[in-house]
Amino acid sequence: MELKAFQDYLNSQRLKFTRPRRLIFKEIFSSKKIHPNAYEIHRRLKRKGQKVSLASIYRTLSLLVRCGLVSEIDFGENHSHYEPDVVKVAHGHLVCLSCGEVKEFSHERILTILSKIGKESHFMTDKFSIQVFGYCANCQKK
Amino acid sequence: MELKAFQDYLNSQRLKFTRPRRLIFKEIFSSKKIHPNAYEIHRRLKRKGQKVSLASIYRTLSLLVRCGLVSEIDFGENHSHYEPDVVKVAHGHLVCLSCGEVKEFSHERILTILSKIGKESHFMTDKFSIQVFGYCANCQKK
DNA sequence: TTTAATGCAAACATTTTGCACCCTG
DNA sequence: CAGGGTGCAAAATGTTTGCATTAAA
């Protein structure tokens, strides 16, 4: 699984598999539907009685993004959210502007089109970010 | 044109068409390919000898976003960029991760697909945000 | 002349960094 | 036990806000 990939990366770079890194990794990969931000990870760990500094959380997140195991996403707020990059089709997010609910969707066809667009502009495309903002069924009733 | 729409909106809300608002509006709408951030607008106005405070720029930008004349976009940095919402097909951005160049693209088909996806999830979709990150032709050579 | 808008500086929120101490390998 | 990692607090960055003053309408 992905933990092995993380450890392999750390070894290859002569970096260490420390307690904070283990906890942060576990927190992100065990709650795949959450898209937490740094503060949320901090809060969840604290609630479980695990003290890890916010600084370490930011440092570990950027490490995980750097080695390709985690993606940084933006939901139009003034901070970033993070999600594990598990082996699955790339996807976008439906974000409710009222309650903040986030629902994932994937659509092979969109990626095909985006890749083609990149090619036409001679861009070497690396990653895509697709967000759809609107109002979920629940919030429309109100 | 769009200036009229802005003035109409201000009138309808009993807001005033002030010097800073006029300058900021003009700056955004006269440089449509720039996607400036707040600080960039500030810098450009200053260079032209026009002093407008950053606070007013932020206030006016949020006003323009609120009335639908300007869109806020995120290029994966820690600040927002802005672009005028002229009457044209919605579009996405190709962003070069090396030099920061931004190229727009539009593709009717993507919007059709995204609208359909929203409908399937009973989302009332409001707006889309599509960014493709990669490396432009120039930066690939290096 | 009334009411909203501005500029300034201080407050905020998020993220990064310097440094003394700690711990993994 | 050497070198990277941590926590803390301070700094940096981007954005918002309170307030006295200015200026549209």
CSV table of C-alpha atoms (C1' of nucleotides) in Angstrom, one decimal:
chain,number,residue,atom,x,y,z
A,1,MET,CA,0.0,0.0,0.0
A,2,GLU,CA,0.9,3.7,0.1
A,3,LEU,CA,2.7,3.6,3.4
A,4,LYS,CA,5.4,1.5,1.8
A,5,ALA,CA,5.8,4.1,-0.9
A,6,PHE,CA,6.2,6.8,1.7
A,7,GLN,CA,8.8,4.9,3.6
A,8,ASP,CA,10.7,4.0,0.4
A,9,TYR,CA,10.8,7.7,-0.6
A,10,LEU,CA,12.1,8.6,2.9
A,11,ASN,CA,14.8,6.0,2.7
A,12,SER,CA,15.8,7.0,-0.8
A,13,GLN,CA,16.3,10.6,0.4
A,14,ARG,CA,17.9,9.5,3.6
A,15,LEU,CA,15.0,11.1,5.5
A,16,LYS,CA,13.6,9.6,8.7
A,17,PHE,CA,10.3,7.9,9.5
A,18,THR,CA,9.4,9.8,12.6
A,19,ARG,CA,6.4,9.7,14.9
A,20,PRO,CA,4.8,12.9,13.6
A,21,ARG,CA,5.3,11.8,10.0
A,22,ARG,CA,3.7,8.4,10.7
A,23,LEU,CA,0.7,10.0,12.5
A,24,ILE,CA,0.1,12.6,9.8
A,25,PHE,CA,0.3,10.1,7.1
A,26,LYS,CA,-2.1,7.8,8.9
A,27,GLU,CA,-4.5,10.6,9.5
A,28,ILE,CA,-4.7,11.6,5.9
A,29,PHE,CA,-4.9,8.1,4.4
A,30,SER,CA,-7.4,6.8,6.9
A,31,SER,CA,-10.0,9.5,6.2
A,32,LYS,CA,-10.0,9.6,2.5
A,33,LYS,CA,-13.3,11.5,2.1
A,34,ILE,CA,-12.4,14.3,4.4
A,35,HIS,CA,-10.1,16.6,2.4
A,36,PRO,CA,-8.8,18.1,5.6
A,37,ASN,CA,-6.8,21.3,5.9
A,38,ALA,CA,-3.7,21.6,8.1
A,39,TYR,CA,-5.6,22.8,11.1
A,40,GLU,CA,-8.1,20.0,10.8
A,41,ILE,CA,-5.4,17.4,10.9
A,42,HIS,CA,-4.0,19.1,13.9
A,43,ARG,CA,-7.4,19.0,15.6
A,44,ARG,CA,-8.0,15.4,14.8
A,45,LEU,CA,-4.7,14.2,16.2
A,46,LYS,CA,-5.1,16.3,19.3
A,47,ARG,CA,-8.5,14.8,19.9
A,48,LYS,CA,-6.9,11.3,19.8
A,49,GLY,CA,-4.4,12.5,22.4
A,50,GLN,CA,-1.5,12.8,19.9
A,51,LYS,CA,0.4,16.1,20.1
A,52,VAL,CA,2.0,17.2,16.9
A,53,SER,CA,2.9,20.8,16.1
A,54,LEU,CA,1.3,22.7,13.3
A,55,ALA,CA,4.7,23.4,11.9
A,56,SER,CA,5.4,19.7,11.5
A,57,ILE,CA,2.1,19.2,9.9
A,58,TYR,CA,2.9,21.8,7.3
A,59,ARG,CA,6.4,20.4,6.8
A,60,THR,CA,5.1,16.9,6.4
A,61,LEU,CA,2.3,17.9,4.0
A,62,SER,CA,4.7,19.7,1.7
A,63,LEU,CA,6.9,16.6,1.8
A,64,LEU,CA,3.9,14.3,0.9
A,65,VAL,CA,2.9,16.6,-1.9
A,66,ARG,CA,6.5,16.7,-3.1
A,67,CYS,CA,6.8,13.0,-3.4
A,68,GLY,CA,3.4,12.7,-5.1
A,69,LEU,CA,1.4,10.9,-2.5
A,70,VAL,CA,-0.9,13.8,-1.6
A,71,SER,CA,-2.6,16.5,-3.6
A,72,GLU,CA,-3.2,20.1,-2.5
A,73,ILE,CA,-6.7,21.3,-3.4
A,74,ASP,CA,-8.3,24.7,-3.2
A,75,PHE,CA,-12.0,25.1,-2.5
A,76,GLY,CA,-12.1,28.9,-2.8
A,77,GLU,CA,-11.3,29.6,0.8
A,78,ASN,CA,-8.1,31.2,2.1
A,79,HIS,CA,-6.3,28.0,3.0
A,80,SER,CA,-5.5,24.7,1.3
A,81,HIS,CA,-7.0,21.3,1.7
A,82,TYR,CA,-5.3,18.0,1.2
A,83,GLU,CA,-6.2,14.6,-0.2
A,84,PRO,CA,-4.4,11.3,-0.6
A,85,ASP,CA,-3.5,10.4,-4.2
A,86,VAL,CA,-4.6,6.8,-4.2
A,87,VAL,CA,-4.5,4.8,-7.3
A,88,LYS,CA,-7.7,5.9,-9.0
A,89,VAL,CA,-9.0,7.9,-11.8
A,90,ALA,CA,-8.3,11.6,-11.5
A,91,HIS,CA,-11.3,13.5,-10.3
A,92,GLY,CA,-12.9,16.8,-9.7
A,93,HIS,CA,-15.0,18.1,-6.8
A,94,LEU,CA,-18.5,19.4,-6.4
A,95,VAL,CA,-18.4,22.0,-3.7
A,96,CYS,CA,-21.5,23.4,-2.0
A,97,LEU,CA,-21.2,27.1,-1.5
A,98,SER,CA,-23.7,27.0,1.4
A,99,CYS,CA,-22.8,24.1,3.6
A,100,GLY,CA,-19.3,23.3,2.3
A,101,GLU,CA,-20.1,19.7,1.4
A,102,VAL,CA,-17.6,18.2,-1.1
A,103,LYS,CA,-18.5,15.4,-3.4
A,104,GLU,CA,-16.0,13.8,-5.8
A,105,PHE,CA,-16.7,12.9,-9.4
A,106,SER,CA,-14.6,11.4,-12.0
A,107,HIS,CA,-15.0,11.5,-15.7
A,108,GLU,CA,-12.6,9.9,-18.0
A,109,ARG,CA,-13.8,12.0,-20.9
A,110,ILE,CA,-12.9,15.3,-19.3
A,111,LEU,CA,-9.3,14.2,-18.8
A,112,THR,CA,-9.0,13.1,-22.4
A,113,ILE,CA,-10.2,16.6,-23.5
A,114,LEU,CA,-7.9,18.4,-21.1
A,115,SER,CA,-4.9,16.3,-22.3
A,116,LYS,CA,-5.7,17.2,-25.8
A,117,ILE,CA,-6.0,20.9,-25.0
A,118,GLY,CA,-2.6,20.8,-23.3
A,119,LYS,CA,-1.1,19.1,-26.3
A,120,GLU,CA,-2.5,21.6,-28.7
A,121,SER,CA,-0.7,24.4,-26.7
A,122,HIS,CA,2.5,22.4,-26.5
A,123,PHE,CA,2.1,22.2,-22.7
A,124,MET,CA,3.5,19.2,-20.9
A,125,THR,CA,0.5,18.7,-18.6
A,126,ASP,CA,1.2,17.6,-15.1
A,127,LYS,CA,-2.0,17.8,-13.2
A,128,PHE,CA,-5.6,19.0,-13.4
A,129,SER,CA,-7.7,20.9,-10.9
A,130,ILE,CA,-11.4,20.8,-11.6
A,131,GLN,CA,-13.9,22.3,-9.2
A,132,VAL,CA,-17.6,22.9,-9.7
A,133,PHE,CA,-19.2,25.3,-7.2
A,134,GLY,CA,-22.9,25.3,-6.6
A,135,TYR,CA,-25.6,24.3,-4.1
A,136,CYS,CA,-26.3,20.8,-3.0
A,137,ALA,CA,-29.8,19.2,-3.0
A,138,ASN,CA,-30.2,19.9,0.8
A,139,CYS,CA,-29.3,23.5,0.7
A,140,GLN,CA,-31.5,24.3,-2.3
A,141,LYS,CA,-34.6,23.5,-0.2
A,142,LYS,CA,-33.8,26.3,2.3
B,1,MET,CA,-20.2,47.8,-22.3
B,2,GLU,CA,-19.4,46.5,-18.8
B,3,LEU,CA,-18.7,49.9,-17.2
B,4,LYS,CA,-22.4,50.7,-17.6
B,5,ALA,CA,-23.3,47.4,-15.8
B,6,PHE,CA,-21.0,48.4,-12.9
B,7,GLN,CA,-22.5,51.9,-12.7
B,8,ASP,CA,-26.0,50.5,-12.8
B,9,TYR,CA,-25.3,48.1,-10.1
B,10,LEU,CA,-23.8,50.8,-7.9
B,11,ASN,CA,-26.9,53.0,-8.5
B,12,SER,CA,-29.3,50.1,-7.7
B,13,GLN,CA,-27.5,49.6,-4.4
B,14,ARG,CA,-27.1,53.3,-3.7
B,15,LEU,CA,-23.4,52.9,-3.8
B,16,LYS,CA,-21.0,55.6,-5.2
B,17,PHE,CA,-18.9,55.6,-8.3
B,18,THR,CA,-15.7,56.9,-6.7
B,19,ARG,CA,-12.3,57.6,-8.1
B,20,PRO,CA,-10.7,54.4,-6.7
B,21,ARG,CA,-13.6,52.2,-8.1
B,22,ARG,CA,-13.3,53.8,-11.5
B,23,LEU,CA,-9.5,53.3,-11.6
B,24,ILE,CA,-9.6,49.7,-10.3
B,25,PHE,CA,-12.4,48.8,-12.7
B,26,LYS,CA,-10.5,50.3,-15.6
B,27,GLU,CA,-7.3,48.6,-14.7
B,28,ILE,CA,-8.9,45.1,-14.7
B,29,PHE,CA,-10.9,45.6,-17.8
B,30,SER,CA,-8.2,47.2,-19.9
B,31,SER,CA,-5.7,44.3,-19.3
B,32,LYS,CA,-7.9,41.3,-19.9
B,33,LYS,CA,-5.0,38.9,-20.4
B,34,ILE,CA,-3.2,39.7,-17.2
B,35,HIS,CA,-5.2,37.9,-14.4
B,36,PRO,CA,-3.7,40.3,-11.9
B,37,ASN,CA,-3.7,39.8,-8.1
B,38,ALA,CA,-4.6,42.7,-5.7
B,39,TYR,CA,-1.0,43.7,-5.3
B,40,GLU,CA,-0.4,43.7,-9.0
B,41,ILE,CA,-3.3,46.1,-9.5
B,42,HIS,CA,-1.9,48.3,-6.8
B,43,ARG,CA,1.6,48.3,-8.4
B,44,ARG,CA,0.2,49.1,-11.9
B,45,LEU,CA,-1.9,52.0,-10.6
B,46,LYS,CA,1.0,53.4,-8.6
B,47,ARG,CA,3.2,53.2,-11.7
B,48,LYS,CA,0.7,55.4,-13.5
B,49,GLY,CA,0.9,57.9,-10.7
B,50,GLN,CA,-2.5,56.9,-9.2
B,51,LYS,CA,-2.5,56.3,-5.5
B,52,VAL,CA,-5.2,53.9,-4.3
B,53,SER,CA,-4.8,51.9,-1.1
B,54,LEU,CA,-4.6,48.1,-1.0
B,55,ALA,CA,-7.6,48.1,1.3
B,56,SER,CA,-9.7,49.8,-1.4
B,57,ILE,CA,-8.5,47.4,-4.0
B,58,TYR,CA,-9.6,44.4,-1.9
B,59,ARG,CA,-12.9,46.1,-1.1
B,60,THR,CA,-13.6,46.9,-4.8
B,61,LEU,CA,-12.5,43.5,-6.0
B,62,SER,CA,-15.0,41.8,-3.6
B,63,LEU,CA,-17.7,44.2,-4.8
B,64,LEU,CA,-17.0,43.4,-8.4
B,65,VAL,CA,-17.0,39.6,-7.7
B,66,ARG,CA,-20.3,40.0,-5.7
B,67,CYS,CA,-22.0,41.8,-8.7
B,68,GLY,CA,-20.7,39.2,-11.1
B,69,LEU,CA,-18.4,41.3,-13.2
B,70,VAL,CA,-15.2,39.8,-12.1
B,71,SER,CA,-14.1,36.2,-11.2
B,72,GLU,CA,-11.6,35.2,-8.6
B,73,ILE,CA,-9.2,32.5,-9.7
B,74,ASP,CA,-6.6,30.4,-8.0
B,75,PHE,CA,-3.4,29.4,-9.6
B,76,GLY,CA,-2.1,27.3,-6.7
B,77,GLU,CA,-0.3,30.2,-5.0
B,78,ASN,CA,-1.2,31.7,-1.7
B,79,HIS,CA,-3.2,34.6,-3.1
B,80,SER,CA,-6.1,35.1,-5.5
B,81,HIS,CA,-6.0,36.4,-9.1
B,82,TYR,CA,-8.8,38.2,-10.8
B,83,GLU,CA,-10.2,38.4,-14.3
B,84,PRO,CA,-13.1,40.3,-15.9
B,85,ASP,CA,-16.1,38.3,-16.7
B,86,VAL,CA,-16.7,39.5,-20.2
B,87,VAL,CA,-19.4,38.0,-22.3
B,88,LYS,CA,-17.6,34.9,-23.7
B,89,VAL,CA,-17.7,31.2,-23.3
B,90,ALA,CA,-16.5,30.1,-19.9
B,91,HIS,CA,-12.9,28.9,-19.9
B,92,GLY,CA,-10.1,27.3,-18.1
B,93,HIS,CA,-6.4,28.1,-17.6
B,94,LEU,CA,-3.2,26.4,-18.6
B,95,VAL,CA,-0.7,27.4,-15.9
B,96,CYS,CA,3.0,26.9,-16.4
B,97,LEU,CA,4.6,25.7,-13.1
B,98,SER,CA,7.9,27.1,-14.1
B,99,CYS,CA,7.5,30.6,-15.5
B,100,GLY,CA,3.9,31.2,-14.4
B,101,GLU,CA,2.6,31.9,-17.8
B,102,VAL,CA,-1.2,31.6,-18.0
B,103,LYS,CA,-3.0,30.7,-21.2
B,104,GLU,CA,-6.7,30.5,-21.5
B,105,PHE,CA,-8.7,27.8,-23.3
B,106,SER,CA,-12.4,27.2,-23.8
B,107,HIS,CA,-14.2,24.1,-24.6
B,108,GLU,CA,-17.9,24.0,-24.9
B,109,ARG,CA,-17.9,20.2,-24.4
B,110,ILE,CA,-16.4,20.3,-21.0
B,111,LEU,CA,-19.0,22.6,-19.7
B,112,THR,CA,-21.7,20.3,-21.1
B,113,ILE,CA,-20.2,17.4,-19.2
B,114,LEU,CA,-19.7,19.3,-16.0
B,115,SER,CA,-23.3,20.6,-16.1
B,116,LYS,CA,-24.5,17.0,-16.6
B,117,ILE,CA,-22.4,15.8,-13.7
B,118,GLY,CA,-23.9,18.5,-11.5
B,119,LYS,CA,-27.4,17.5,-12.5
B,120,GLU,CA,-26.7,13.9,-11.7
B,121,SER,CA,-25.7,14.8,-8.1
B,122,HIS,CA,-28.7,17.2,-7.8
B,123,PHE,CA,-26.3,20.1,-7.5
B,124,MET,CA,-27.4,23.5,-8.7
B,125,THR,CA,-24.2,24.4,-10.4
B,126,ASP,CA,-23.1,28.0,-10.2
B,127,LYS,CA,-19.6,28.2,-11.6
B,128,PHE,CA,-16.7,26.1,-12.7
B,129,SER,CA,-13.0,26.3,-12.0
B,130,ILE,CA,-10.7,24.4,-14.4
B,131,GLN,CA,-7.0,24.7,-14.1
B,132,VAL,CA,-4.4,22.6,-16.0
B,133,PHE,CA,-0.9,22.8,-14.5
B,134,GLY,CA,2.2,21.8,-16.5
B,135,TYR,CA,5.1,23.2,-18.4
B,136,CYS,CA,4.9,25.5,-21.4
B,137,ALA,CA,6.9,24.9,-24.6
B,138,ASN,CA,9.6,27.4,-23.7
B,139,CYS,CA,10.2,26.0,-20.2
B,140,GLN,CA,10.4,22.4,-21.5
B,141,LYS,CA,13.5,23.2,-23.4
B,142,LYS,CA,15.4,24.1,-20.3
C,1,DT,C1',-25.8,67.9,3.7
C,2,DT,C1',-26.1,63.2,4.1
C,3,DT,C1',-24.2,58.9,3.7
C,4,DA,C1',-21.0,56.0,1.8
C,5,DA,C1',-15.9,55.3,0.8
C,6,DT,C1',-11.3,56.1,1.6
C,7,DG,C1',-6.6,55.7,3.8
C,8,DC,C1',-4.1,54.2,7.5
C,9,DA,C1',-2.7,51.2,10.8
C,10,DA,C1',-3.9,47.5,13.5
C,11,DA,C1',-5.9,42.9,13.6
C,12,DC,C1',-6.4,38.4,11.5
C,13,DA,C1',-5.6,33.9,9.4
C,14,DT,C1',-2.5,30.9,7.2
C,15,DT,C1',1.9,29.4,6.4
C,16,DT,C1',7.0,29.6,6.9
C,17,DT,C1',11.3,29.9,9.4
C,18,DG,C1',15.3,30.2,13.0
C,19,DC,C1',17.0,27.8,16.6
C,20,DA,C1',18.0,25.0,20.7
C,21,DC,C1',17.0,20.5,21.8
C,22,DC,C1',15.6,15.6,20.6
C,23,DC,C1',15.5,11.2,18.4
C,24,DT,C1',15.9,7.9,14.4
C,25,DG,C1',18.9,5.1,11.9
D,1,DC,C1',26.5,9.5,17.8
D,2,DA,C1',25.7,12.1,13.6
D,3,DG,C1',22.5,14.4,11.0
D,4,DG,C1',17.9,15.2,10.2
D,5,DG,C1',13.4,16.4,12.8
D,6,DT,C1',10.7,18.6,16.3
D,7,DG,C1',8.4,22.2,18.9
D,8,DC,C1',8.1,26.8,20.0
D,9,DA,C1',7.8,31.4,19.1
D,10,DA,C1',8.7,34.9,15.9
D,11,DA,C1',8.3,36.4,11.1
D,12,DA,C1',6.3,36.6,6.7
D,13,DT,C1',2.3,36.8,3.7
D,14,DG,C1',-2.2,37.9,2.2
D,15,DT,C1',-6.5,39.8,3.5
D,16,DT,C1',-9.9,42.2,6.5
D,17,DT,C1',-11.5,45.7,9.7
D,18,DG,C1',-12.2,49.9,12.9
D,19,DC,C1',-12.1,54.6,12.8
D,20,DA,C1',-11.4,59.4,11.8
D,21,DT,C1',-11.6,62.0,7.6
D,22,DT,C1',-12.9,62.9,2.7
D,23,DA,C1',-15.9,63.1,-1.1
D,24,DA,C1',-19.9,61.5,-4.0
D,25,DA,C1',-24.8,62.4,-4.8
